[in-house]
Amino acid sequence: MSGVASHKKVFEDISKGDKKLKKGSTVVKDPLARTKLLGSVKKSTKLKKVSKPNAGLSRAQKHAFNRARAEKKGESFVEKLDEEGLRFFNHVTDQKFSDQAIAFLNAYWHEVGSQADFIYSVAWDTFKYADMHARGINYVHKYKQGSKLEFDIGLYFYERLCKFLGESKNKQWKDEKFAVSQPKLMTAVARKKELRLIDVNFDNQMAMIEYLLYQYREFANPSDFVTRAMSQDEHPEVRKARLALEEVNRRIQAYEAEKQRLTDESKKSGVKGLTAKNMLAQLEAGPLWEKLQAALITAEAAVRIATKKYGGGKFISDGKSSGKAIGSNQGSIWWLNRDLAEKKKKYGRRAKK
């Protein structure tokens, strides 16, 4: 029978429908056939590791891949600190939020310097807001920065942060360049478990440095941070600029406190109310405003000198301060300049109309 005739007969048999086809099996019963099929594959043969995909992935997808891999490994974030390291870490967590953020940026400027804007404008601001909420403070001029948030306020912090990022008016912070800074959406139960993991020193609180180390765990972990941060020191010129800005903060608080007092008084009827309104109108020509302007000028000069001399450079400790070796002040310099710019924008001398 020719090939064409053979194929024709098979087709006719199938078309009739009265002939059942044999059921095939995936099991190889013959030992010799099984050996041939397996070839040289042995139980001890190691499979090749799958490398991180690079082609065709967005930056956000790459960050998600790295984070998932780090979480699966388990040892990327939590790494036991020795006694000296834990003591130093606790010292950092006792500092105010901004100082913790600066310490983190100094340690990881090369890795997360591109996220400094997000840390300053979003994370730090939300930390302060959550802390004010916890302490029942309504006015910024009455607020003194904290250092840690209790776990329940930590939950509030994440809720506030996710809500802020979900609002259309804040879409700039959802940009691709801030992909690594985006918090992971999860239930309250899952977030509580995460807070336990974030709590490096097991004090049932979340310091800003703990939040930062966990958020950027693709690059950082507590043990590595301690190693880097312990070798850093604050240059005297940088310290001088920081203290000058702290003086500006004190002048702002004094000015805002008086402004609030006069605003409240101006709502009263009679002579007291009218007097307060008049004083409020002249507040920007008064001594409190002038002292604030003088403090801003001093701070601007100090920040300019620190930036010119040591911005992005290395500083070797002279042995008289708390530092031990060589460290970068790049995070400090960036923060000082950004903080100064924000204060000048709001409280700088107005141009005459």
mmCIF file of C-alpha atoms in Angstrom:
data_model
loop_
_atom_site.group_PDB
_atom_site.id
_atom_site.type_symbol
_atom_site.label_atom_id
_atom_site.label_comp_id
_atom_site.label_asym_id
_atom_site.label_seq_id
_atom_site.Cartn_x
_atom_site.Cartn_y
_atom_site.Cartn_z
ATOM 1 C CA MET A 1 0.000 0.000 0.000
ATOM 2 C CA SER A 2 1.383 3.351 -1.011
ATOM 3 C CA GLY A 3 1.925 6.163 1.483
ATOM 4 C CA VAL A 4 -1.009 8.173 0.115
ATOM 5 C CA ALA A 5 -3.343 5.161 0.238
ATOM 6 C CA SER A 6 -2.234 4.382 3.795
ATOM 7 C CA HIS A 7 -2.999 7.923 4.993
ATOM 8 C CA LYS A 8 -6.348 7.805 3.182
ATOM 9 C CA LYS A 9 -7.328 4.572 4.956
ATOM 10 C CA VAL A 10 -6.440 6.028 8.386
ATOM 11 C CA PHE A 11 -8.559 9.094 7.645
ATOM 12 C CA GLU A 12 -11.525 6.931 6.557
ATOM 13 C CA ASP A 13 -11.270 4.785 9.698
ATOM 14 C CA ILE A 14 -11.292 7.858 11.939
ATOM 15 C CA SER A 15 -14.232 9.355 10.033
ATOM 16 C CA LYS A 16 -16.339 6.228 10.589
ATOM 17 C CA GLY A 17 -16.126 6.732 14.329
ATOM 18 C CA ASP A 18 -16.619 3.042 15.083
ATOM 19 C CA LYS A 19 -12.989 2.333 15.699
ATOM 20 C CA LYS A 20 -11.590 3.231 19.105
ATOM 21 C CA LEU A 21 -8.108 4.661 19.355
ATOM 22 C CA LYS A 22 -5.678 3.097 21.781
ATOM 23 C CA LYS A 23 -5.055 5.056 24.948
ATOM 24 C CA GLY A 24 -1.464 6.170 25.203
ATOM 25 C CA SER A 25 0.651 6.131 28.358
ATOM 26 C CA THR A 26 3.306 8.504 29.616
ATOM 27 C CA VAL A 27 4.929 5.792 31.716
ATOM 28 C CA VAL A 28 8.073 4.232 30.281
ATOM 29 C CA LYS A 29 7.950 0.607 31.410
ATOM 30 C CA ASP A 30 10.997 -0.737 29.620
ATOM 31 C CA PRO A 31 14.129 -0.148 31.817
ATOM 32 C CA LEU A 32 16.366 0.128 28.770
ATOM 33 C CA ALA A 33 14.088 2.722 27.156
ATOM 34 C CA ARG A 34 13.920 4.665 30.426
ATOM 35 C CA THR A 35 17.713 4.733 30.646
ATOM 36 C CA LYS A 36 17.962 6.026 27.092
ATOM 37 C CA LEU A 37 15.358 8.683 27.847
ATOM 38 C CA LEU A 38 17.074 9.963 30.969
ATOM 39 C CA GLY A 39 20.461 9.878 29.325
ATOM 40 C CA SER A 40 23.210 11.071 31.596
ATOM 41 C CA VAL A 41 20.986 12.943 34.096
ATOM 42 C CA LYS A 42 21.883 11.904 37.655
ATOM 43 C CA LYS A 43 20.412 12.697 41.036
ATOM 44 C CA SER A 44 23.509 14.632 42.023
ATOM 45 C CA THR A 45 23.367 16.854 38.942
ATOM 46 C CA LYS A 46 23.105 20.522 39.970
ATOM 47 C CA LEU A 47 20.774 22.819 38.101
ATOM 48 C CA LYS A 48 22.044 26.184 36.972
ATOM 49 C CA LYS A 49 20.981 29.187 39.035
ATOM 50 C CA VAL A 50 18.576 31.575 37.394
ATOM 51 C CA SER A 51 20.135 35.022 37.221
ATOM 52 C CA LYS A 52 18.254 38.248 37.789
ATOM 53 C CA PRO A 53 16.350 39.274 34.667
ATOM 54 C CA ASN A 54 17.559 42.558 33.240
ATOM 55 C CA ALA A 55 16.239 42.858 29.719
ATOM 56 C CA GLY A 56 12.733 44.164 29.211
ATOM 57 C CA LEU A 57 12.068 45.070 32.858
ATOM 58 C CA SER A 58 11.247 48.517 34.166
ATOM 59 C CA ARG A 59 13.118 49.919 37.129
ATOM 60 C CA ALA A 60 10.113 49.280 39.370
ATOM 61 C CA GLN A 61 9.963 45.629 38.266
ATOM 62 C CA LYS A 62 13.671 45.166 38.935
ATOM 63 C CA HIS A 63 13.265 46.611 42.433
ATOM 64 C CA ALA A 64 10.288 44.322 43.066
ATOM 65 C CA PHE A 65 12.329 41.309 41.935
ATOM 66 C CA ASN A 66 15.268 42.231 44.191
ATOM 67 C CA ARG A 67 12.996 42.826 47.167
ATOM 68 C CA ALA A 68 11.147 39.523 46.704
ATOM 69 C CA ARG A 69 14.438 37.663 46.450
ATOM 70 C CA ALA A 70 15.747 39.382 49.594
ATOM 71 C CA GLU A 71 12.588 38.501 51.521
ATOM 72 C CA LYS A 72 12.801 34.871 50.410
ATOM 73 C CA LYS A 73 16.397 34.571 51.603
ATOM 74 C CA GLY A 74 15.410 35.868 55.013
ATOM 75 C CA GLU A 75 18.863 36.953 56.105
ATOM 76 C CA SER A 76 19.122 40.143 54.056
ATOM 77 C CA PHE A 77 17.621 42.510 56.655
ATOM 78 C CA VAL A 78 17.843 40.895 60.065
ATOM 79 C CA GLU A 79 21.423 40.261 60.966
ATOM 80 C CA LYS A 80 22.401 39.999 64.602
ATOM 81 C CA LEU A 81 24.312 42.978 65.985
ATOM 82 C CA ASP A 82 27.117 42.488 68.461
ATOM 83 C CA GLU A 83 27.056 44.303 71.796
ATOM 84 C CA GLU A 84 28.988 47.325 70.546
ATOM 85 C CA GLY A 85 26.938 47.501 67.360
ATOM 86 C CA LEU A 86 23.635 47.323 69.249
ATOM 87 C CA ARG A 87 24.775 50.055 71.629
ATOM 88 C CA PHE A 88 25.641 52.309 68.698
ATOM 89 C CA PHE A 89 22.371 51.484 66.932
ATOM 90 C CA ASN A 90 20.372 52.373 70.053
ATOM 91 C CA HIS A 91 22.271 55.662 70.203
ATOM 92 C CA VAL A 92 21.140 56.464 66.657
ATOM 93 C CA THR A 93 17.507 55.543 67.382
ATOM 94 C CA ASP A 94 17.508 57.972 70.325
ATOM 95 C CA GLN A 95 18.276 60.895 68.011
ATOM 96 C CA LYS A 96 15.530 62.965 66.407
ATOM 97 C CA PHE A 97 13.992 61.799 63.139
ATOM 98 C CA SER A 98 15.967 64.169 60.913
ATOM 99 C CA ASP A 99 19.316 63.160 62.423
ATOM 100 C CA GLN A 100 18.482 59.496 61.855
ATOM 101 C CA ALA A 101 17.630 60.233 58.227
ATOM 102 C CA ILE A 102 20.889 62.147 57.765
ATOM 103 C CA ALA A 103 22.892 59.279 59.281
ATOM 104 C CA PHE A 104 21.228 56.890 56.845
ATOM 105 C CA LEU A 105 21.882 59.133 53.836
ATOM 106 C CA ASN A 106 25.509 59.594 54.845
ATOM 107 C CA ALA A 107 25.949 55.830 55.074
ATOM 108 C CA TYR A 108 24.126 54.986 51.824
ATOM 109 C CA TRP A 109 24.408 58.111 49.707
ATOM 110 C CA HIS A 110 25.830 56.216 46.751
ATOM 111 C CA GLU A 111 22.936 53.737 46.800
ATOM 112 C CA VAL A 112 19.942 55.895 47.794
ATOM 113 C CA GLY A 113 21.005 59.494 47.237
ATOM 114 C CA SER A 114 18.476 59.638 44.397
ATOM 115 C CA GLN A 115 15.715 59.036 46.977
ATOM 116 C CA ALA A 116 16.721 61.930 49.251
ATOM 117 C CA ASP A 117 13.838 64.112 48.039
ATOM 118 C CA PHE A 118 11.313 61.407 48.907
ATOM 119 C CA ILE A 119 12.875 60.802 52.321
ATOM 120 C CA TYR A 120 12.857 64.523 53.143
ATOM 121 C CA SER A 121 9.522 65.609 51.687
ATOM 122 C CA VAL A 122 7.399 62.494 52.178
ATOM 123 C CA ALA A 123 8.801 60.021 54.716
ATOM 124 C CA TRP A 124 10.166 62.566 57.207
ATOM 125 C CA ASP A 125 7.092 64.768 56.932
ATOM 126 C CA THR A 126 4.797 61.774 57.524
ATOM 127 C CA PHE A 127 6.866 60.663 60.520
ATOM 128 C CA LYS A 128 6.456 64.108 62.083
ATOM 129 C CA TYR A 129 2.739 64.197 61.312
ATOM 130 C CA ALA A 130 2.206 60.762 62.890
ATOM 131 C CA ASP A 131 4.208 61.801 65.961
ATOM 132 C CA MET A 132 2.187 65.008 66.331
ATOM 133 C CA HIS A 133 -1.004 62.977 66.012
ATOM 134 C CA ALA A 134 0.147 60.606 68.757
ATOM 135 C CA ARG A 135 1.023 63.476 71.088
ATOM 136 C CA GLY A 136 -2.063 65.545 70.337
ATOM 137 C CA ILE A 137 -0.112 68.514 68.950
ATOM 138 C CA ASN A 138 -1.935 70.671 66.403
ATOM 139 C CA TYR A 139 0.578 73.446 65.766
ATOM 140 C CA VAL A 140 3.983 72.888 64.184
ATOM 141 C CA HIS A 141 5.634 75.603 66.282
ATOM 142 C CA LYS A 142 4.702 73.658 69.426
ATOM 143 C CA TYR A 143 6.188 70.431 68.133
ATOM 144 C CA LYS A 144 9.602 69.102 69.090
ATOM 145 C CA GLN A 145 10.826 66.231 66.933
ATOM 146 C CA GLY A 146 10.591 62.766 68.373
ATOM 147 C CA SER A 147 12.779 59.746 67.714
ATOM 148 C CA LYS A 148 10.441 56.729 67.648
ATOM 149 C CA LEU A 149 6.831 55.743 67.027
ATOM 150 C CA GLU A 150 4.925 53.175 69.053
ATOM 151 C CA PHE A 151 3.708 50.236 66.959
ATOM 152 C CA ASP A 152 0.103 51.453 66.828
ATOM 153 C CA ILE A 153 1.320 54.845 65.597
ATOM 154 C CA GLY A 154 3.609 52.986 63.211
ATOM 155 C CA LEU A 155 0.468 51.498 61.665
ATOM 156 C CA TYR A 156 -1.005 54.992 61.446
ATOM 157 C CA PHE A 157 2.199 56.199 59.780
ATOM 158 C CA TYR A 158 1.918 53.584 57.028
ATOM 159 C CA GLU A 159 -1.792 54.269 56.554
ATOM 160 C CA ARG A 160 -1.083 57.975 56.214
ATOM 161 C CA LEU A 161 1.850 57.351 53.869
ATOM 162 C CA CYS A 162 -0.144 55.059 51.561
ATOM 163 C CA LYS A 163 -3.073 57.487 51.551
ATOM 164 C CA PHE A 164 -0.769 60.398 50.688
ATOM 165 C CA LEU A 165 0.791 58.504 47.796
ATOM 166 C CA GLY A 166 -2.630 57.440 46.552
ATOM 167 C CA GLU A 167 -3.877 61.009 46.102
ATOM 168 C CA SER A 168 -3.693 62.367 42.558
ATOM 169 C CA LYS A 169 -2.211 65.682 43.718
ATOM 170 C CA ASN A 170 0.844 63.791 44.984
ATOM 171 C CA LYS A 171 1.430 61.756 41.829
ATOM 172 C CA GLN A 172 4.942 63.218 41.459
ATOM 173 C CA TRP A 173 6.039 60.948 44.319
ATOM 174 C CA LYS A 174 4.744 57.882 42.463
ATOM 175 C CA ASP A 175 7.166 58.524 39.627
ATOM 176 C CA GLU A 176 9.338 55.680 38.365
ATOM 177 C CA LYS A 177 12.448 57.267 39.890
ATOM 178 C CA PHE A 178 10.949 56.791 43.370
ATOM 179 C CA ALA A 179 9.946 53.164 42.771
ATOM 180 C CA VAL A 180 12.241 51.819 45.488
ATOM 181 C CA SER A 181 10.669 54.196 48.039
ATOM 182 C CA GLN A 182 7.096 52.999 47.559
ATOM 183 C CA PRO A 183 5.622 51.150 50.563
ATOM 184 C CA LYS A 184 4.061 47.765 49.939
ATOM 185 C CA LEU A 185 0.282 47.733 50.335
ATOM 186 C CA MET A 186 -0.901 45.143 52.863
ATOM 187 C CA THR A 187 -3.533 44.420 55.483
ATOM 188 C CA ALA A 188 -3.245 45.704 59.051
ATOM 189 C CA VAL A 189 -2.501 42.171 60.277
ATOM 190 C CA ALA A 190 0.335 41.762 57.782
ATOM 191 C CA ARG A 191 1.645 45.236 58.622
ATOM 192 C CA LYS A 192 1.795 44.378 62.330
ATOM 193 C CA LYS A 193 3.941 41.354 61.509
ATOM 194 C CA GLU A 194 6.146 43.534 59.339
ATOM 195 C CA LEU A 195 6.611 46.047 62.172
ATOM 196 C CA ARG A 196 7.999 43.219 64.303
ATOM 197 C CA LEU A 197 10.559 42.564 61.609
ATOM 198 C CA ILE A 198 11.385 46.271 61.270
ATOM 199 C CA ASP A 199 12.025 46.520 65.030
ATOM 200 C CA VAL A 200 15.761 45.794 64.996
ATOM 201 C CA ASN A 201 16.413 46.389 68.712
ATOM 202 C CA PHE A 202 13.142 44.788 69.920
ATOM 203 C CA ASP A 203 11.872 47.835 71.837
ATOM 204 C CA ASN A 204 8.340 47.623 70.361
ATOM 205 C CA GLN A 205 8.843 50.938 68.585
ATOM 206 C CA MET A 206 9.741 52.035 65.074
ATOM 207 C CA ALA A 207 12.554 54.549 64.766
ATOM 208 C CA MET A 208 13.020 56.343 61.468
ATOM 209 C CA ILE A 209 16.356 54.620 60.898
ATOM 210 C CA GLU A 210 14.591 51.253 61.260
ATOM 211 C CA TYR A 211 11.966 52.277 58.717
ATOM 212 C CA LEU A 212 14.645 53.473 56.282
ATOM 213 C CA LEU A 213 16.786 50.359 56.631
ATOM 214 C CA TYR A 214 13.777 48.140 56.024
ATOM 215 C CA GLN A 215 12.352 50.169 53.151
ATOM 216 C CA TYR A 216 15.713 50.178 51.370
ATOM 217 C CA ARG A 217 16.729 46.663 52.431
ATOM 218 C CA GLU A 218 17.725 45.942 48.853
ATOM 219 C CA PHE A 219 20.820 48.020 49.619
ATOM 220 C CA ALA A 220 20.971 48.200 53.413
ATOM 221 C CA ASN A 221 20.690 46.232 56.636
ATOM 222 C CA PRO A 222 21.320 47.102 60.314
ATOM 223 C CA SER A 223 24.687 45.366 60.580
ATOM 224 C CA ASP A 224 26.039 47.023 57.454
ATOM 225 C CA PHE A 225 24.652 50.400 58.540
ATOM 226 C CA VAL A 226 26.404 50.174 61.898
ATOM 227 C CA THR A 227 29.677 49.299 60.171
ATOM 228 C CA ARG A 228 29.378 52.277 57.839
ATOM 229 C CA ALA A 229 27.967 54.788 60.317
ATOM 230 C CA MET A 230 30.476 54.047 63.064
ATOM 231 C CA SER A 231 33.246 55.069 60.681
ATOM 232 C CA GLN A 232 31.668 58.452 59.962
ATOM 233 C CA ASP A 233 32.060 61.749 61.723
ATOM 234 C CA GLU A 234 30.500 65.177 61.365
ATOM 235 C CA HIS A 235 32.947 67.788 60.166
ATOM 236 C CA PRO A 236 33.150 70.903 62.395
ATOM 237 C CA GLU A 237 31.966 73.151 59.549
ATOM 238 C CA VAL A 238 28.995 70.864 58.911
ATOM 239 C CA ARG A 239 28.196 70.890 62.621
ATOM 240 C CA LYS A 240 28.394 74.679 62.644
ATOM 241 C CA ALA A 241 25.919 74.875 59.757
ATOM 242 C CA ARG A 242 23.570 72.420 61.459
ATOM 243 C CA LEU A 243 23.593 74.411 64.693
ATOM 244 C CA ALA A 244 22.965 77.612 62.736
ATOM 245 C CA LEU A 245 19.857 76.037 61.202
ATOM 246 C CA GLU A 246 18.715 74.890 64.637
ATOM 247 C CA GLU A 247 18.902 78.527 65.717
ATOM 248 C CA VAL A 248 16.695 79.392 62.740
ATOM 249 C CA ASN A 249 14.211 76.782 63.970
ATOM 250 C CA ARG A 250 14.119 78.414 67.394
ATOM 251 C CA ARG A 251 13.498 81.827 65.826
ATOM 252 C CA ILE A 252 10.728 80.375 63.680
ATOM 253 C CA GLN A 253 9.058 78.818 66.719
ATOM 254 C CA ALA A 254 9.181 82.127 68.595
ATOM 255 C CA TYR A 255 7.759 84.003 65.609
ATOM 256 C CA GLU A 256 4.996 81.461 64.947
ATOM 257 C CA ALA A 257 4.050 81.296 68.632
ATOM 258 C CA GLU A 258 3.568 85.069 68.744
ATOM 259 C CA LYS A 259 1.697 85.015 65.453
ATOM 260 C CA GLN A 260 -0.691 82.364 66.796
ATOM 261 C CA ARG A 261 -1.194 84.299 70.039
ATOM 262 C CA LEU A 262 -2.046 87.493 68.179
ATOM 263 C CA THR A 263 -4.313 85.615 65.775
ATOM 264 C CA ASP A 264 -6.293 84.203 68.695
ATOM 265 C CA GLU A 265 -6.426 87.608 70.397
ATOM 266 C CA SER A 266 -7.583 89.332 67.208
ATOM 267 C CA LYS A 267 -10.772 87.266 67.237
ATOM 268 C CA LYS A 268 -11.866 88.897 70.472
ATOM 269 C CA SER A 269 -14.141 91.904 70.500
ATOM 270 C CA GLY A 270 -13.306 95.337 71.807
ATOM 271 C CA VAL A 271 -9.980 97.065 72.285
ATOM 272 C CA LYS A 272 -8.015 93.839 72.844
ATOM 273 C CA GLY A 273 -9.108 92.430 69.521
ATOM 274 C CA LEU A 274 -8.332 95.617 67.602
ATOM 275 C CA THR A 275 -4.931 95.958 69.272
ATOM 276 C CA ALA A 276 -4.031 92.376 68.394
ATOM 277 C CA LYS A 277 -5.058 92.912 64.753
ATOM 278 C CA ASN A 278 -2.838 95.962 64.545
ATOM 279 C CA MET A 279 0.129 94.136 66.094
ATOM 280 C CA LEU A 280 -0.419 91.168 63.785
ATOM 281 C CA ALA A 281 -0.259 93.441 60.745
ATOM 282 C CA GLN A 282 3.079 94.829 61.933
ATOM 283 C CA LEU A 283 4.578 91.503 62.996
ATOM 284 C CA GLU A 284 6.825 91.203 59.936
ATOM 285 C CA ALA A 285 8.378 94.551 60.763
ATOM 286 C CA GLY A 286 8.963 93.700 64.402
ATOM 287 C CA PRO A 287 11.993 92.392 66.327
ATOM 288 C CA LEU A 288 11.003 88.703 66.120
ATOM 289 C CA TRP A 289 10.961 88.853 62.333
ATOM 290 C CA GLU A 290 14.265 90.729 62.173
ATOM 291 C CA LYS A 291 15.950 88.205 64.472
ATOM 292 C CA LEU A 292 14.642 85.422 62.242
ATOM 293 C CA GLN A 293 16.089 87.127 59.163
ATOM 294 C CA ALA A 294 19.466 87.544 60.874
ATOM 295 C CA ALA A 295 19.495 83.849 61.822
ATOM 296 C CA LEU A 296 18.693 82.893 58.220
ATOM 297 C CA ILE A 297 21.567 84.996 56.890
ATOM 298 C CA THR A 298 23.989 83.408 59.375
ATOM 299 C CA ALA A 299 22.775 79.914 58.523
ATOM 300 C CA GLU A 300 23.016 80.535 54.788
ATOM 301 C CA ALA A 301 26.643 81.619 55.137
ATOM 302 C CA ALA A 302 27.488 78.581 57.286
ATOM 303 C CA VAL A 303 25.817 76.154 54.875
ATOM 304 C CA ARG A 304 27.594 77.738 51.912
ATOM 305 C CA ILE A 305 30.999 77.344 53.582
ATOM 306 C CA ALA A 306 30.326 73.715 54.565
ATOM 307 C CA THR A 307 29.107 72.877 51.071
ATOM 308 C CA LYS A 308 32.066 74.510 49.379
ATOM 309 C CA LYS A 309 34.642 72.836 51.610
ATOM 310 C CA TYR A 310 33.253 69.396 52.304
ATOM 311 C CA GLY A 311 30.264 68.685 50.095
ATOM 312 C CA GLY A 312 30.634 65.096 48.923
ATOM 313 C CA GLY A 313 34.143 64.818 50.295
ATOM 314 C CA LYS A 314 35.704 62.661 52.959
ATOM 315 C CA PHE A 315 36.588 63.753 56.451
ATOM 316 C CA ILE A 316 39.251 62.176 58.631
ATOM 317 C CA SER A 317 38.496 62.523 62.331
ATOM 318 C CA ASP A 318 41.026 64.412 64.439
ATOM 319 C CA GLY A 319 40.361 62.093 67.363
ATOM 320 C CA LYS A 320 38.625 64.761 69.444
ATOM 321 C CA SER A 321 35.074 63.949 68.380
ATOM 322 C CA SER A 322 32.954 60.808 68.484
ATOM 323 C CA GLY A 323 33.911 59.497 65.038
ATOM 324 C CA LYS A 324 36.422 56.728 64.499
ATOM 325 C CA ALA A 325 37.637 56.821 60.934
ATOM 326 C CA ILE A 326 36.679 58.212 57.547
ATOM 327 C CA GLY A 327 33.134 59.068 56.523
ATOM 328 C CA SER A 328 31.128 60.991 53.953
ATOM 329 C CA ASN A 329 29.105 64.092 54.798
ATOM 330 C CA GLN A 330 27.226 64.098 51.492
ATOM 331 C CA GLY A 331 23.880 63.291 53.105
ATOM 332 C CA SER A 332 24.388 66.024 55.696
ATOM 333 C CA ILE A 333 25.319 68.598 53.066
ATOM 334 C CA TRP A 334 22.296 67.756 50.930
ATOM 335 C CA TRP A 335 19.948 67.921 53.932
ATOM 336 C CA LEU A 336 21.343 71.259 55.130
ATOM 337 C CA ASN A 337 20.910 72.842 51.711
ATOM 338 C CA ARG A 338 17.410 71.460 51.276
ATOM 339 C CA ASP A 339 16.317 72.507 54.759
ATOM 340 C CA LEU A 340 17.731 75.995 54.249
ATOM 341 C CA ALA A 341 15.937 76.333 50.905
ATOM 342 C CA GLU A 342 12.607 75.359 52.485
ATOM 343 C CA LYS A 343 13.029 77.872 55.301
ATOM 344 C CA LYS A 344 14.029 80.678 52.940
ATOM 345 C CA LYS A 345 11.017 79.942 50.758
ATOM 346 C CA LYS A 346 8.655 80.363 53.696
ATOM 347 C CA TYR A 347 10.432 82.873 55.911
ATOM 348 C CA GLY A 348 12.930 84.636 53.671
ATOM 349 C CA ARG A 349 12.764 88.397 53.343
ATOM 350 C CA ARG A 350 9.960 89.377 50.996
ATOM 351 C CA ALA A 351 10.662 91.592 48.032
ATOM 352 C CA LYS A 352 9.099 95.017 48.386
ATOM 353 C CA LYS A 353 6.097 95.586 46.152
#
